[in-house]
Amino acid sequence: MAKISLTVNGKKVSAEVEGRTLLVQVLREKLGMTGTHVGCDTSQCGACVVHVDGKSVKSCTMLAAQADGTSVTTIEGLANGNELHPMQAAFKEHHGLQCGFCTPGMVMSAIELAKRNSNPSEHDVREWLEGNICRCTGYHNIVKAVQAGAQAMAAAK
């Protein structure tokens, strides 16, 4: 067992982990961050996306030890109290979710896209979200939500 220390949603935390422990396991099982979902265990669905040092990462394929010393943001760390992050608000407003299982990963991925491109085209959004699967096929509204969220994020700067 090794001890890792990281900052999760602005709070310093530490955990004892085995070498094979995945970041998603630490987030969900040790820290109670259950908004990060496990959908496939093979890095294909994107339900487990979090930000590690500001970059989108599929936490089901990153070892917890690799996150030692990093800053991790999960879906739980986006809202400011009762005020949703602009991307979360856009997903709500534009009905960018159906069952909601893929939504945390979609939102986390979309935020990184919006930081890189404040006015993404439909093609840009669809290409960026290739690694995120919605089994409810809600992509039309997801694309609209990401575009609106990107514009709202740009306006909030």
XYZ file of N, CA and C in Angstrom:
471
model
N 0.841 -1.186 0.000
C 0.000 0.000 0.000
C 0.886 1.251 0.000
N 0.425 2.221 -0.763
C 1.133 3.492 -0.830
C 0.170 4.597 -0.438
N 0.708 5.655 0.114
C -0.118 6.797 0.477
C 0.008 7.842 -0.635
N -1.150 8.298 -1.106
C -1.153 9.366 -2.098
C -1.848 10.578 -1.498
N -1.443 11.736 -1.971
C -2.067 12.991 -1.552
C -2.416 13.772 -2.806
N -3.607 14.328 -2.831
C -4.044 15.128 -3.955
C -5.058 16.139 -3.472
N -5.385 17.056 -4.329
C -6.410 18.034 -4.022
C -7.621 17.683 -4.866
N -8.754 17.445 -4.222
C -9.987 17.083 -4.930
C -11.028 18.163 -4.647
N -11.455 18.804 -5.711
C -12.446 19.883 -5.599
C -12.031 20.938 -4.581
N -10.740 21.247 -4.587
C -10.211 22.300 -3.728
C -9.819 21.879 -2.332
N -10.027 20.608 -1.977
C -9.684 20.128 -0.638
C -8.537 19.134 -0.710
N -7.559 19.313 0.157
C -6.445 18.371 0.216
C -6.940 17.078 0.855
N -6.628 15.949 0.205
C -7.020 14.639 0.711
C -5.847 13.681 0.544
N -5.901 12.591 1.279
C -4.911 11.532 1.104
C -5.622 10.200 1.253
N -4.994 9.176 0.695
C -5.588 7.838 0.747
C -4.489 6.799 0.641
N -4.741 5.662 1.244
C -3.866 4.505 1.110
C -4.384 3.689 -0.073
N -3.525 3.385 -1.029
C -3.965 2.665 -2.221
C -2.973 1.564 -2.586
N -3.505 0.543 -3.210
C -2.653 -0.481 -3.809
C -2.158 0.065 -5.148
N -1.120 -0.497 -5.669
C -0.565 -0.041 -6.932
C -1.534 -0.141 -8.094
N -2.469 -1.057 -8.027
C -3.412 -1.269 -9.123
C -4.704 -0.462 -8.980
N -4.830 0.304 -7.915
C -6.044 1.079 -7.670
C -6.182 2.189 -8.705
N -7.375 2.299 -9.268
C -7.649 3.326 -10.263
C -8.129 4.609 -9.588
N -7.907 5.722 -10.252
C -8.354 7.010 -9.723
C -9.860 7.002 -9.472
N -10.632 6.425 -10.382
C -12.088 6.392 -10.202
C -12.470 5.643 -8.926
N -11.733 4.622 -8.577
C -12.021 3.874 -7.353
C -11.776 4.732 -6.116
N -10.690 5.490 -6.118
C -10.407 6.373 -4.987
C -11.501 7.423 -4.876
N -11.868 8.025 -6.002
C -12.888 9.075 -5.976
C -14.213 8.545 -5.450
N -14.655 7.421 -5.973
C -15.973 6.884 -5.613
C -15.970 6.188 -4.256
N -15.035 5.274 -4.059
C -15.069 4.387 -2.903
C -14.427 4.967 -1.642
N -13.387 5.751 -1.807
C -12.706 6.289 -0.631
C -13.147 7.713 -0.302
N -13.519 8.489 -1.344
C -13.858 9.890 -1.119
C -15.342 10.199 -1.304
N -16.124 9.220 -1.736
C -17.559 9.411 -1.874
C -17.995 10.305 -3.024
N -17.131 10.504 -4.001
C -17.455 11.330 -5.176
C -18.150 10.454 -6.213
N -19.391 10.108 -5.949
C -20.094 9.137 -6.791
C -20.690 9.743 -8.057
N -20.523 11.031 -8.265
C -20.945 11.635 -9.528
C -20.085 11.179 -10.684
N -18.874 10.749 -10.388
C -17.989 10.177 -11.396
C -18.427 8.734 -11.590
N -18.954 8.429 -12.761
C -19.547 7.111 -13.003
C -18.583 6.148 -13.668
N -18.791 4.869 -13.418
C -18.060 3.802 -14.091
C -19.055 3.128 -15.026
N -18.810 3.250 -16.307
C -19.761 2.695 -17.261
C -19.254 1.503 -18.028
N -17.933 1.439 -18.259
C -17.453 0.381 -19.142
C -16.189 -0.315 -18.647
N -15.416 0.328 -17.814
C -14.124 -0.200 -17.339
C -13.102 -0.394 -18.445
N -13.348 0.147 -19.627
C -12.406 -0.048 -20.738
C -12.036 1.266 -21.425
N -12.357 2.393 -20.816
C -12.024 3.716 -21.342
C -12.754 4.063 -22.628
N -13.913 3.474 -22.854
C -14.634 3.742 -24.090
C -15.824 4.669 -23.900
N -16.445 4.674 -22.727
C -17.717 5.398 -22.598
C -17.582 6.839 -22.132
N -16.559 7.166 -21.363
C -16.353 8.540 -20.917
C -17.177 8.972 -19.719
N -17.922 8.068 -19.104
C -18.744 8.436 -17.949
C -17.888 8.821 -16.738
N -16.624 8.447 -16.755
C -15.731 8.657 -15.618
C -14.824 9.873 -15.765
N -15.082 10.731 -16.750
C -14.181 11.854 -17.008
C -14.171 12.838 -15.840
N -12.968 13.197 -15.430
C -12.707 14.230 -14.431
C -11.609 15.125 -14.994
N -11.316 16.202 -14.318
C -10.194 17.051 -14.718
C -9.039 16.794 -13.768
N -7.889 16.498 -14.329
C -6.668 16.351 -13.550
C -5.738 17.463 -14.010
N -5.432 18.354 -13.092
C -4.655 19.552 -13.419
C -5.236 20.267 -14.636
N -6.569 20.341 -14.682
C -7.261 21.101 -15.713
C -7.515 20.389 -17.019
N -7.072 19.175 -17.155
C -7.265 18.430 -18.403
C -8.232 17.266 -18.185
N -9.066 17.015 -19.194
C -10.009 15.899 -19.130
C -9.258 14.577 -19.134
N -9.620 13.709 -18.187
C -8.978 12.408 -18.055
C -10.060 11.372 -17.759
N -9.967 10.229 -18.404
C -10.855 9.109 -18.072
C -10.269 8.433 -16.835
N -10.932 8.642 -15.714
C -10.383 8.197 -14.436
C -10.409 6.692 -14.243
N -11.078 5.954 -15.150
C -11.074 4.493 -15.035
C -9.816 3.883 -15.649
N -9.002 4.715 -16.282
C -7.766 4.191 -16.866
C -6.523 4.869 -16.290
N -6.716 5.693 -15.294
C -5.572 6.344 -14.645
C -5.379 5.721 -13.272
N -4.189 5.283 -13.003
C -3.892 4.753 -11.677
C -3.938 5.878 -10.658
N -4.425 5.567 -9.478
C -4.498 6.569 -8.419
C -3.112 7.128 -8.115
N -2.105 6.275 -8.146
C -0.735 6.724 -7.867
C -0.270 7.770 -8.866
N -0.774 7.714 -10.089
C -0.429 8.708 -11.101
C -1.020 10.074 -10.761
N -2.059 10.100 -9.962
C -2.702 11.353 -9.577
C -2.072 11.972 -8.330
N -1.111 11.294 -7.731
C -0.451 11.801 -6.535
C 0.102 13.199 -6.816
N -0.248 14.156 -5.965
C 0.259 15.523 -6.099
C -0.516 16.396 -7.079
N -1.572 15.870 -7.687
C -2.323 16.639 -8.674
C -3.548 17.307 -8.047
N -4.190 18.109 -8.869
C -5.465 18.719 -8.494
C -6.532 18.088 -9.366
N -7.542 17.496 -8.740
C -8.611 16.796 -9.445
C -9.928 17.540 -9.215
N -10.654 17.746 -10.299
C -11.996 18.328 -10.190
C -12.981 17.312 -10.715
N -14.000 17.039 -9.911
C -15.068 16.130 -10.306
C -16.329 16.957 -10.564
N -17.360 16.313 -11.040
C -18.625 16.996 -11.296
C -19.140 17.682 -10.027
N -18.874 17.106 -8.866
C -19.319 17.688 -7.599
C -18.620 19.011 -7.292
N -17.471 19.241 -7.905
C -16.704 20.451 -7.622
C -16.991 21.618 -8.539
N -17.959 21.477 -9.436
C -18.223 22.537 -10.411
C -19.145 23.636 -9.906
N -20.216 23.269 -9.247
C -21.197 24.258 -8.801
C -20.612 25.113 -7.683
N -21.127 26.320 -7.579
C -20.739 27.222 -6.504
C -21.947 27.322 -5.579
N -21.998 26.440 -4.597
C -23.182 26.354 -3.748
C -24.361 25.868 -4.571
N -25.439 26.644 -4.589
C -26.618 26.284 -5.384
C -26.540 26.792 -6.816
N -25.491 27.547 -7.138
C -25.335 28.101 -8.486
C -24.560 27.109 -9.360
N -25.242 26.588 -10.376
C -24.602 25.629 -11.277
C -23.504 26.287 -12.099
N -22.521 25.501 -12.460
C -21.509 25.937 -13.421
C -22.252 26.248 -14.721
N -21.805 27.205 -15.524
C -22.506 27.532 -16.771
C -22.759 26.325 -17.684
N -21.839 25.375 -17.709
C -22.048 24.199 -18.560
C -23.132 23.304 -17.967
N -23.151 23.154 -16.661
C -24.217 22.377 -16.022
C -25.570 23.036 -16.282
N -25.628 24.348 -16.150
C -26.881 25.069 -16.378
C -27.348 24.909 -17.822
N -26.407 24.923 -18.758
C -26.761 24.759 -20.174
C -27.303 23.358 -20.440
N -26.723 22.340 -19.816
C -27.238 20.973 -19.984
C -28.667 20.888 -19.445
N -28.922 21.550 -18.330
C -30.267 21.549 -17.760
C -31.237 22.302 -18.667
N -30.854 23.481 -19.091
C -31.732 24.330 -19.901
C -32.047 23.731 -21.270
N -31.068 23.074 -21.874
C -31.230 22.547 -23.234
C -31.548 21.055 -23.259
N -31.889 20.508 -22.111
C -32.271 19.095 -22.002
C -31.181 18.192 -22.583
N -29.937 18.473 -22.184
C -28.790 17.710 -22.668
C -28.566 16.430 -21.889
N -29.609 15.931 -21.267
C -29.497 14.669 -20.545
C -30.831 13.954 -20.605
N -30.748 12.657 -20.550
C -31.962 11.856 -20.467
C -31.879 11.049 -19.183
N -31.208 9.918 -19.213
C -31.105 9.145 -17.972
C -30.089 9.782 -17.019
N -29.133 10.558 -17.550
C -28.162 11.259 -16.729
C -26.882 10.501 -16.444
N -26.794 9.247 -16.843
C -25.617 8.458 -16.502
C -24.353 9.011 -17.154
N -24.443 9.408 -18.412
C -23.267 9.916 -19.122
C -22.992 11.378 -18.808
N -23.959 12.068 -18.235
C -23.902 13.521 -18.102
C -22.665 14.046 -17.377
N -22.254 13.490 -16.241
C -21.060 14.039 -15.589
C -19.825 14.027 -16.497
N -19.605 12.926 -17.178
C -18.462 12.852 -18.089
C -18.600 13.792 -19.269
N -19.817 13.901 -19.799
C -20.070 14.832 -20.911
C -19.777 16.262 -20.481
N -20.277 16.651 -19.326
C -20.080 18.013 -18.828
C -18.589 18.291 -18.624
N -17.893 17.368 -18.001
C -16.462 17.579 -17.745
C -15.683 17.696 -19.053
N -15.992 16.855 -20.022
C -15.324 16.942 -21.328
C -15.679 18.248 -22.023
N -16.956 18.623 -21.967
C -17.424 19.838 -22.640
C -16.761 21.087 -22.071
N -16.491 21.105 -20.789
C -15.838 22.268 -20.184
C -14.449 22.462 -20.773
N -13.718 21.375 -20.950
C -12.386 21.535 -21.544
C -12.495 22.040 -22.976
N -13.449 21.523 -23.736
C -13.652 22.024 -25.102
C -13.946 23.517 -25.063
N -14.847 23.941 -24.194
C -15.235 25.351 -24.119
C -14.064 26.253 -23.731
N -13.164 25.737 -22.923
C -11.973 26.518 -22.560
C -11.055 26.702 -23.762
N -11.069 25.736 -24.666
C -10.235 25.814 -25.873
C -10.926 26.543 -27.015
N -12.257 26.462 -27.051
C -13.022 26.994 -28.176
C -14.341 27.538 -27.640
N -14.456 28.844 -27.535
C -15.651 29.444 -26.940
C -16.855 29.462 -27.873
N -16.655 29.087 -29.130
C -17.764 29.062 -30.082
C -17.661 27.806 -30.958
N -17.768 26.628 -30.364
C -17.585 25.401 -31.139
C -18.763 25.139 -32.089
N -18.429 24.672 -33.275
C -19.466 24.274 -34.232
C -20.043 22.926 -33.806
N -21.121 22.536 -34.450
C -21.693 21.214 -34.173
C -20.640 20.139 -34.433
N -19.897 20.287 -35.524
C -18.854 19.317 -35.860
C -17.787 19.274 -34.752
N -17.376 20.462 -34.285
C -16.369 20.524 -33.215
C -16.843 19.769 -31.973
N -18.095 20.002 -31.587
C -18.636 19.360 -30.378
C -18.696 17.851 -30.566
N -19.246 17.413 -31.688
C -19.369 15.972 -31.931
C -18.002 15.301 -31.979
N -17.032 15.948 -32.596
C -15.680 15.379 -32.670
C -15.054 15.317 -31.278
N -15.193 16.381 -30.489
C -14.599 16.428 -29.149
C -15.201 15.364 -28.239
N -16.501 15.132 -28.378
C -17.184 14.186 -27.491
C -17.189 12.755 -28.022
N -16.364 12.466 -29.019
C -16.304 11.099 -29.561
C -16.062 10.047 -28.486
N -15.302 10.384 -27.481
C -14.975 9.436 -26.418
C -16.002 9.369 -25.303
N -17.127 10.035 -25.480
C -18.207 10.020 -24.495
C -19.443 9.434 -25.159
N -19.956 8.376 -24.588
C -21.098 7.693 -25.193
C -22.371 7.969 -24.400
N -23.420 8.351 -25.126
C -24.756 8.492 -24.547
C -25.584 7.343 -25.097
N -25.976 6.449 -24.246
C -26.751 5.299 -24.704
C -28.215 5.644 -24.963
N -28.645 6.815 -24.511
C -30.018 7.259 -24.759
C -30.130 8.003 -26.086
N -29.036 8.196 -26.755
C -28.939 8.913 -28.038
C -29.466 10.337 -27.943
N -29.098 11.027 -26.922
C -29.515 12.409 -26.747
C -28.554 13.409 -27.346
N -27.807 13.042 -28.370
C -26.737 13.888 -28.875
C -27.197 15.238 -29.403
N -28.355 15.324 -30.031
C -28.803 16.606 -30.588
C -28.862 17.667 -29.483
N -29.506 17.331 -28.388
C -29.603 18.290 -27.288
C -28.284 18.462 -26.548
N -27.461 17.438 -26.512
C -26.138 17.562 -25.896
C -25.318 18.578 -26.668
N -25.339 18.509 -27.988
C -24.589 19.455 -28.813
C -25.078 20.870 -28.552
N -26.393 21.070 -28.535
C -26.947 22.401 -28.255
C -26.508 22.886 -26.870
N -26.523 21.992 -25.898
C -26.132 22.350 -24.535
C -24.664 22.750 -24.463
N -23.805 21.996 -25.132
C -22.370 22.307 -25.105
C -22.114 23.663 -25.762
N -22.763 23.919 -26.875
C -22.582 25.209 -27.549
C -23.047 26.361 -26.650
N -24.202 26.202 -26.030
C -24.722 27.246 -25.139
C -23.826 27.406 -23.911
N -23.365 26.293 -23.377
C -22.478 26.338 -22.218
C -21.164 27.030 -22.533
N -20.612 26.764 -23.713
C -19.367 27.400 -24.126
C -19.554 28.916 -24.230
N -20.667 29.333 -24.795
C -20.938 30.770 -24.909
C -21.128 31.401 -23.527
N -21.820 30.704 -22.636
C -22.028 31.218 -21.281
C -20.712 31.305 -20.512
N -19.843 30.318 -20.701
C -18.541 30.358 -20.047
C -17.727 31.531 -20.551
N -17.768 31.785 -21.859
C -17.022 32.902 -22.446
C -17.556 34.231 -21.918
N -18.884 34.332 -21.808
C -19.501 35.575 -21.326
C -19.180 35.831 -19.850
N -18.957 34.757 -19.094
C -18.689 34.892 -17.656
C -17.251 35.301 -17.360
N -16.395 35.276 -18.355
C -14.980 35.622 -18.127
C -14.808 37.082 -17.815
